[in-house]
Amino acid sequence: MKVIQVGIGGMGNAWLKAVSRSDVVEFAGFVEISDEIAAVQVDAYNLNPATIFKSLPQALAALGPVDGIINVTPPQFHKDVTLAALDAGIPVLTEKPLAGTLADAQAMLAKANETGILLTVAQNYRCSAVARTVKKILDSGELGAIGAVDVRFFKGPHFGGFREEMRHPLIIDMAIHHFDMMRYFLDSSPASIYGRSWNPPWSWFSGDASAAVNMCFQNDIIATYTGSWVAQGVETPWNANWRFDCANGVLTIVDDRVYVQMLGEAMPPINLLSVERQGQDYLLHDFYEAVTSSQPTIAPAQDNIHTVEMVFAVVDACDTGQTIMLDK
C-alpha cells in the first residue's frame, strides 16, 4: 500500500517512523511547505528530495495513483487537504483533531459520506495496551454499573509552534484524547457540559492551558476532568490518571498501571493485555486493513465527529460560563 504523507515536521516524525517499521505500507511521496523542514527530514530519514512536493495536487500529478493519504498538517489545514484527497478518491488517515473547527469537521464528514471514501482519525490513545485493558474490564461487567469517572492530567511540555498560539491548546489539542477515551470507555457521549478554563501567570501558552470540566453523559454517568499543560511538577502520564467508581468496586489508572479493587478485596495491579501494535503502528495497520479489506477502523470520522462536538462544547462552556446541552 503506497501513501503520501502531508506534513513531515513535528508530529510527522511519528508517522515517518511508523511507515518505516511497516511491512505493508510504504511511502510514494511527501508534501511539505517548509524547505527547512524538508531538508532536515531528508537527512534524518534518508528521503528522496524528488518525492517531496509543496502541495498535494502537485504530488498527485507527479506520483500518479496512491492508496492513501496521511494528513499531519496543523488542524486549520486538515479540511483543505482532506477534501482534496477525498475528491480524488483517496482514503485519508488524519491526525487529530479531525479539524480546527466544528464546521470544518462537519464539512469533512459530509464529503466522506458523499464520496463513500474512508476518512479516519488518529485517536492513538484508544489503541494503547492500557486503554484496551481498561475497555475489556469495563465491558466484562464484573465491576457493575459505572457511576462516576474522574480524570486528572498534568504536564508541562514546551512544544513551540502552533500549539503555543492556540486559544484553547489543552482542550483542543490534548484533552481531545482524554475526551475520546471517555466516549470509548463509556460507550456514550455527553448530554451536558460545564467548564472553566484559565491560563496561569507563568504559562508560556497564549491561550488557556488549564481547564476543569464537569460532564453528564447520556447514560447518566458523571465525569470530571481537570487538566493543565503548564504543570510545574508532579506530572501525570500522557494517558492521565483515571478513577472509575462502580457498583462492585473501583478501577483506576495510575501512572499507566491498571488497578481493580472489588468490594472488600485487595487492589493488585492488573496485567496489561499483550498487544502486537500500539500508537501509530496500530493506527497505520488499522488504516491498511480498512483500505485493503474494508474492515472498520477504530476511529472513523462518522464516530469521531462526536468527540469533536464534545471538544467544542467544552470550549463553548468555558467561553460562556454556561452549561452546554448537546443533542442526544
PDB file of C-alpha atoms in Angstrom, residues 1-178:
ATOM      1  CA  MET A   1       0.000   0.000   0.000  1.00  0.00           C
ATOM      2  CA  LYS A   2       1.501   3.314  -1.101  1.00  0.00           C
ATOM      3  CA  VAL A   3       0.782   6.544   0.773  1.00  0.00           C
ATOM      4  CA  ILE A   4       1.614  10.240   0.652  1.00  0.00           C
ATOM      5  CA  GLN A   5       2.337  11.943   3.963  1.00  0.00           C
ATOM      6  CA  VAL A   6       1.283  15.583   4.058  1.00  0.00           C
ATOM      7  CA  GLY A   7       3.357  17.367   6.702  1.00  0.00           C
ATOM      8  CA  ILE A   8       6.643  15.779   7.764  1.00  0.00           C
ATOM      9  CA  GLY A   9       7.762  18.025  10.631  1.00  0.00           C
ATOM     10  CA  GLY A  10       6.662  17.852  14.262  1.00  0.00           C
ATOM     11  CA  MET A  11       4.166  15.028  14.709  1.00  0.00           C
ATOM     12  CA  GLY A  12       5.102  13.929  11.209  1.00  0.00           C
ATOM     13  CA  ASN A  13       8.161  12.276  12.720  1.00  0.00           C
ATOM     14  CA  ALA A  14       5.983   9.678  14.419  1.00  0.00           C
ATOM     15  CA  TRP A  15       4.391   8.736  11.101  1.00  0.00           C
ATOM     16  CA  LEU A  16       7.697   8.680   9.228  1.00  0.00           C
ATOM     17  CA  LYS A  17       8.916   6.171  11.797  1.00  0.00           C
ATOM     18  CA  ALA A  18       5.690   4.141  11.778  1.00  0.00           C
ATOM     19  CA  VAL A  19       5.695   3.705   7.999  1.00  0.00           C
ATOM     20  CA  SER A  20       9.388   2.801   8.048  1.00  0.00           C
ATOM     21  CA  ARG A  21       8.548  -0.014  10.510  1.00  0.00           C
ATOM     22  CA  SER A  22       5.598  -1.310   8.498  1.00  0.00           C
ATOM     23  CA  ASP A  23       5.863  -4.328   6.232  1.00  0.00           C
ATOM     24  CA  VAL A  24       2.670  -3.481   4.337  1.00  0.00           C
ATOM     25  CA  VAL A  25       2.731   0.323   3.908  1.00  0.00           C
ATOM     26  CA  GLU A  26       5.354   2.357   2.060  1.00  0.00           C
ATOM     27  CA  PHE A  27       5.787   5.969   1.011  1.00  0.00           C
ATOM     28  CA  ALA A  28       5.098   7.122  -2.517  1.00  0.00           C
ATOM     29  CA  GLY A  29       5.981  10.701  -1.591  1.00  0.00           C
ATOM     30  CA  PHE A  30       5.532  13.634   0.747  1.00  0.00           C
ATOM     31  CA  VAL A  31       4.137  17.153   0.936  1.00  0.00           C
ATOM     32  CA  GLU A  32       5.960  19.785   2.990  1.00  0.00           C
ATOM     33  CA  ILE A  33       5.701  23.557   2.519  1.00  0.00           C
ATOM     34  CA  SER A  34       8.811  24.343   4.587  1.00  0.00           C
ATOM     35  CA  ASP A  35      12.093  23.958   2.717  1.00  0.00           C
ATOM     36  CA  GLU A  36      13.936  23.948   6.046  1.00  0.00           C
ATOM     37  CA  ILE A  37      11.877  21.087   7.474  1.00  0.00           C
ATOM     38  CA  ALA A  38      12.144  19.156   4.222  1.00  0.00           C
ATOM     39  CA  ALA A  39      15.933  19.471   4.208  1.00  0.00           C
ATOM     40  CA  VAL A  40      16.198  18.315   7.815  1.00  0.00           C
ATOM     41  CA  GLN A  41      13.967  15.293   7.219  1.00  0.00           C
ATOM     42  CA  VAL A  42      15.757  14.305   4.012  1.00  0.00           C
ATOM     43  CA  ASP A  43      18.905  13.887   6.090  1.00  0.00           C
ATOM     44  CA  ALA A  44      17.193  12.382   9.137  1.00  0.00           C
ATOM     45  CA  TYR A  45      15.196   9.729   7.261  1.00  0.00           C
ATOM     46  CA  ASN A  46      17.155   9.364   4.031  1.00  0.00           C
ATOM     47  CA  LEU A  47      14.213  10.638   1.973  1.00  0.00           C
ATOM     48  CA  ASN A  48      14.432  11.231  -1.759  1.00  0.00           C
ATOM     49  CA  PRO A  49      14.142  15.017  -2.282  1.00  0.00           C
ATOM     50  CA  ALA A  50      12.499  14.401  -5.659  1.00  0.00           C
ATOM     51  CA  THR A  51       9.484  12.886  -3.881  1.00  0.00           C
ATOM     52  CA  ILE A  52       8.795  15.963  -1.706  1.00  0.00           C
ATOM     53  CA  PHE A  53       6.275  18.476  -3.073  1.00  0.00           C
ATOM     54  CA  LYS A  54       4.753  21.785  -1.994  1.00  0.00           C
ATOM     55  CA  SER A  55       1.110  20.744  -2.359  1.00  0.00           C
ATOM     56  CA  LEU A  56      -0.999  17.621  -2.568  1.00  0.00           C
ATOM     57  CA  PRO A  57      -2.182  18.337  -6.157  1.00  0.00           C
ATOM     58  CA  GLN A  58       1.464  18.644  -7.244  1.00  0.00           C
ATOM     59  CA  ALA A  59       2.319  15.367  -5.537  1.00  0.00           C
ATOM     60  CA  LEU A  60      -0.623  13.523  -7.065  1.00  0.00           C
ATOM     61  CA  ALA A  61       0.148  14.865 -10.539  1.00  0.00           C
ATOM     62  CA  ALA A  62       3.763  13.744 -10.306  1.00  0.00           C
ATOM     63  CA  LEU A  63       3.368  10.458  -8.462  1.00  0.00           C
ATOM     64  CA  GLY A  64       0.228   9.060 -10.023  1.00  0.00           C
ATOM     65  CA  PRO A  65      -2.258   6.847  -8.169  1.00  0.00           C
ATOM     66  CA  VAL A  66      -1.694   6.200  -4.460  1.00  0.00           C
ATOM     67  CA  ASP A  67      -3.659   4.171  -1.937  1.00  0.00           C
ATOM     68  CA  GLY A  68      -3.878   6.595   0.971  1.00  0.00           C
ATOM     69  CA  ILE A  69      -3.049   9.987   2.447  1.00  0.00           C
ATOM     70  CA  ILE A  70      -1.684  10.570   5.954  1.00  0.00           C
ATOM     71  CA  ASN A  71      -2.631  14.130   6.895  1.00  0.00           C
ATOM     72  CA  VAL A  72      -0.263  15.509   9.547  1.00  0.00           C
ATOM     73  CA  THR A  73      -0.805  19.212   8.912  1.00  0.00           C
ATOM     74  CA  PRO A  74      -1.839  21.636  11.676  1.00  0.00           C
ATOM     75  CA  PRO A  75      -5.604  21.382  12.402  1.00  0.00           C
ATOM     76  CA  GLN A  76      -6.562  24.512  10.459  1.00  0.00           C
ATOM     77  CA  PHE A  77      -5.312  22.870   7.254  1.00  0.00           C
ATOM     78  CA  HIS A  78      -6.941  19.459   7.748  1.00  0.00           C
ATOM     79  CA  LYS A  79     -10.068  20.374   5.802  1.00  0.00           C
ATOM     80  CA  ASP A  80      -8.387  21.530   2.580  1.00  0.00           C
ATOM     81  CA  VAL A  81      -6.001  18.566   2.420  1.00  0.00           C
ATOM     82  CA  THR A  82      -8.701  16.034   3.276  1.00  0.00           C
ATOM     83  CA  LEU A  83     -11.281  17.370   0.815  1.00  0.00           C
ATOM     84  CA  ALA A  84      -8.706  17.352  -1.973  1.00  0.00           C
ATOM     85  CA  ALA A  85      -7.840  13.736  -1.203  1.00  0.00           C
ATOM     86  CA  LEU A  86     -11.455  12.576  -0.913  1.00  0.00           C
ATOM     87  CA  ASP A  87     -12.366  14.339  -4.167  1.00  0.00           C
ATOM     88  CA  ALA A  88      -9.530  12.414  -5.777  1.00  0.00           C
ATOM     89  CA  GLY A  89     -10.973   9.169  -4.399  1.00  0.00           C
ATOM     90  CA  ILE A  90      -8.134   8.590  -1.939  1.00  0.00           C
ATOM     91  CA  PRO A  91      -8.720   7.333   1.640  1.00  0.00           C
ATOM     92  CA  VAL A  92      -7.419   9.612   4.412  1.00  0.00           C
ATOM     93  CA  LEU A  93      -5.920   8.964   7.829  1.00  0.00           C
ATOM     94  CA  THR A  94      -5.792  12.368   9.507  1.00  0.00           C
ATOM     95  CA  GLU A  95      -4.166  13.443  12.732  1.00  0.00           C
ATOM     96  CA  LYS A  96      -6.481  14.561  15.489  1.00  0.00           C
ATOM     97  CA  PRO A  97      -8.347  16.758  15.917  1.00  0.00           C
ATOM     98  CA  LEU A  98     -10.420  15.909  12.866  1.00  0.00           C
ATOM     99  CA  ALA A  99     -10.413  19.646  12.092  1.00  0.00           C
ATOM    100  CA  GLY A 100      -9.651  23.009  13.635  1.00  0.00           C
ATOM    101  CA  THR A 101     -13.342  23.964  13.852  1.00  0.00           C
ATOM    102  CA  LEU A 102     -16.582  22.057  14.190  1.00  0.00           C
ATOM    103  CA  ALA A 103     -17.798  23.472  10.869  1.00  0.00           C
ATOM    104  CA  ASP A 104     -14.686  22.175   9.101  1.00  0.00           C
ATOM    105  CA  ALA A 105     -15.111  18.761  10.710  1.00  0.00           C
ATOM    106  CA  GLN A 106     -18.740  18.614   9.593  1.00  0.00           C
ATOM    107  CA  ALA A 107     -17.728  19.553   6.044  1.00  0.00           C
ATOM    108  CA  MET A 108     -15.108  16.786   6.018  1.00  0.00           C
ATOM    109  CA  LEU A 109     -17.603  14.242   7.314  1.00  0.00           C
ATOM    110  CA  ALA A 110     -20.160  15.332   4.702  1.00  0.00           C
ATOM    111  CA  LYS A 111     -17.601  14.848   1.924  1.00  0.00           C
ATOM    112  CA  ALA A 112     -16.624  11.412   3.260  1.00  0.00           C
ATOM    113  CA  ASN A 113     -20.282  10.383   3.349  1.00  0.00           C
ATOM    114  CA  GLU A 114     -20.931  11.853  -0.100  1.00  0.00           C
ATOM    115  CA  THR A 115     -17.972  10.120  -1.733  1.00  0.00           C
ATOM    116  CA  GLY A 116     -18.073   6.931   0.286  1.00  0.00           C
ATOM    117  CA  ILE A 117     -14.285   7.236   0.716  1.00  0.00           C
ATOM    118  CA  LEU A 118     -12.700   6.294   4.046  1.00  0.00           C
ATOM    119  CA  LEU A 119     -11.833   9.121   6.448  1.00  0.00           C
ATOM    120  CA  THR A 120     -10.418   8.009   9.780  1.00  0.00           C
ATOM    121  CA  VAL A 121      -8.796   9.843  12.677  1.00  0.00           C
ATOM    122  CA  ALA A 122      -5.572   9.148  14.569  1.00  0.00           C
ATOM    123  CA  GLN A 123      -7.025   8.787  18.069  1.00  0.00           C
ATOM    124  CA  ASN A 124      -3.995   6.795  19.128  1.00  0.00           C
ATOM    125  CA  TYR A 125      -4.764   6.802  22.858  1.00  0.00           C
ATOM    126  CA  ARG A 126      -7.656   4.392  22.198  1.00  0.00           C
ATOM    127  CA  CYS A 127      -5.300   1.715  20.950  1.00  0.00           C
ATOM    128  CA  SER A 128      -2.775   1.621  23.806  1.00  0.00           C
ATOM    129  CA  ALA A 129      -2.426  -1.535  25.885  1.00  0.00           C
ATOM    130  CA  VAL A 130      -3.664   0.465  28.891  1.00  0.00           C
ATOM    131  CA  ALA A 131      -6.856   1.649  27.179  1.00  0.00           C
ATOM    132  CA  ARG A 132      -7.642  -1.736  25.665  1.00  0.00           C
ATOM    133  CA  THR A 133      -7.128  -3.448  29.038  1.00  0.00           C
ATOM    134  CA  VAL A 134      -9.482  -0.994  30.762  1.00  0.00           C
ATOM    135  CA  LYS A 135     -12.063  -1.331  27.996  1.00  0.00           C
ATOM    136  CA  LYS A 136     -12.040  -5.124  28.320  1.00  0.00           C
ATOM    137  CA  ILE A 137     -12.532  -4.962  32.104  1.00  0.00           C
ATOM    138  CA  LEU A 138     -15.351  -2.413  31.915  1.00  0.00           C
ATOM    139  CA  ASP A 139     -17.106  -4.297  29.119  1.00  0.00           C
ATOM    140  CA  SER A 140     -16.911  -7.562  31.084  1.00  0.00           C
ATOM    141  CA  GLY A 141     -19.445  -6.185  33.565  1.00  0.00           C
ATOM    142  CA  GLU A 142     -17.586  -7.525  36.601  1.00  0.00           C
ATOM    143  CA  LEU A 143     -17.457  -4.069  38.169  1.00  0.00           C
ATOM    144  CA  GLY A 144     -21.159  -3.473  37.634  1.00  0.00           C
ATOM    145  CA  ALA A 145     -22.684  -0.149  36.656  1.00  0.00           C
ATOM    146  CA  ILE A 146     -20.318   2.827  36.358  1.00  0.00           C
ATOM    147  CA  GLY A 147     -21.445   5.764  38.448  1.00  0.00           C
ATOM    148  CA  ALA A 148     -18.684   8.334  38.026  1.00  0.00           C
ATOM    149  CA  VAL A 149     -15.348   8.912  36.317  1.00  0.00           C
ATOM    150  CA  ASP A 150     -12.609  11.281  37.411  1.00  0.00           C
ATOM    151  CA  VAL A 151      -9.676  12.157  35.126  1.00  0.00           C
ATOM    152  CA  ARG A 152      -6.612  14.175  36.120  1.00  0.00           C
ATOM    153  CA  PHE A 153      -3.908  15.257  33.680  1.00  0.00           C
ATOM    154  CA  PHE A 154      -0.868  17.452  34.380  1.00  0.00           C
ATOM    155  CA  LYS A 155       2.070  18.034  32.039  1.00  0.00           C
ATOM    156  CA  GLY A 156       4.383  20.943  31.269  1.00  0.00           C
ATOM    157  CA  PRO A 157       5.554  20.479  27.643  1.00  0.00           C
ATOM    158  CA  HIS A 158       7.331  23.200  25.677  1.00  0.00           C
ATOM    159  CA  PHE A 159       6.299  22.439  22.106  1.00  0.00           C
ATOM    160  CA  GLY A 160       6.862  25.748  20.384  1.00  0.00           C
ATOM    161  CA  GLY A 161       4.968  26.202  17.122  1.00  0.00           C
ATOM    162  CA  PHE A 162       1.245  26.466  16.543  1.00  0.00           C
ATOM    163  CA  ARG A 163       0.118  24.848  19.805  1.00  0.00           C
ATOM    164  CA  GLU A 164       1.519  27.699  21.873  1.00  0.00           C
ATOM    165  CA  GLU A 165      -0.560  30.163  19.824  1.00  0.00           C
ATOM    166  CA  MET A 166      -3.893  28.296  20.060  1.00  0.00           C
ATOM    167  CA  ARG A 167      -6.734  29.866  22.034  1.00  0.00           C
ATOM    168  CA  HIS A 168      -7.547  26.606  23.849  1.00  0.00           C
ATOM    169  CA  PRO A 169      -4.457  24.433  23.379  1.00  0.00           C
ATOM    170  CA  LEU A 170      -5.124  21.993  26.216  1.00  0.00           C
ATOM    171  CA  ILE A 171      -8.757  21.325  25.304  1.00  0.00           C
ATOM    172  CA  ILE A 172      -8.433  21.160  21.528  1.00  0.00           C
ATOM    173  CA  ASP A 173      -5.051  19.516  21.102  1.00  0.00           C
ATOM    174  CA  MET A 174      -4.642  17.366  24.230  1.00  0.00           C
ATOM    175  CA  ALA A 175      -7.846  16.848  26.194  1.00  0.00           C
ATOM    176  CA  ILE A 176      -9.457  15.628  22.968  1.00  0.00           C
ATOM    177  CA  HIS A 177      -7.551  12.377  23.597  1.00  0.00           C
ATOM    178  CA  HIS A 178      -8.990  12.019  27.084  1.00  0.00           C
TER     179      HIS A 178
END
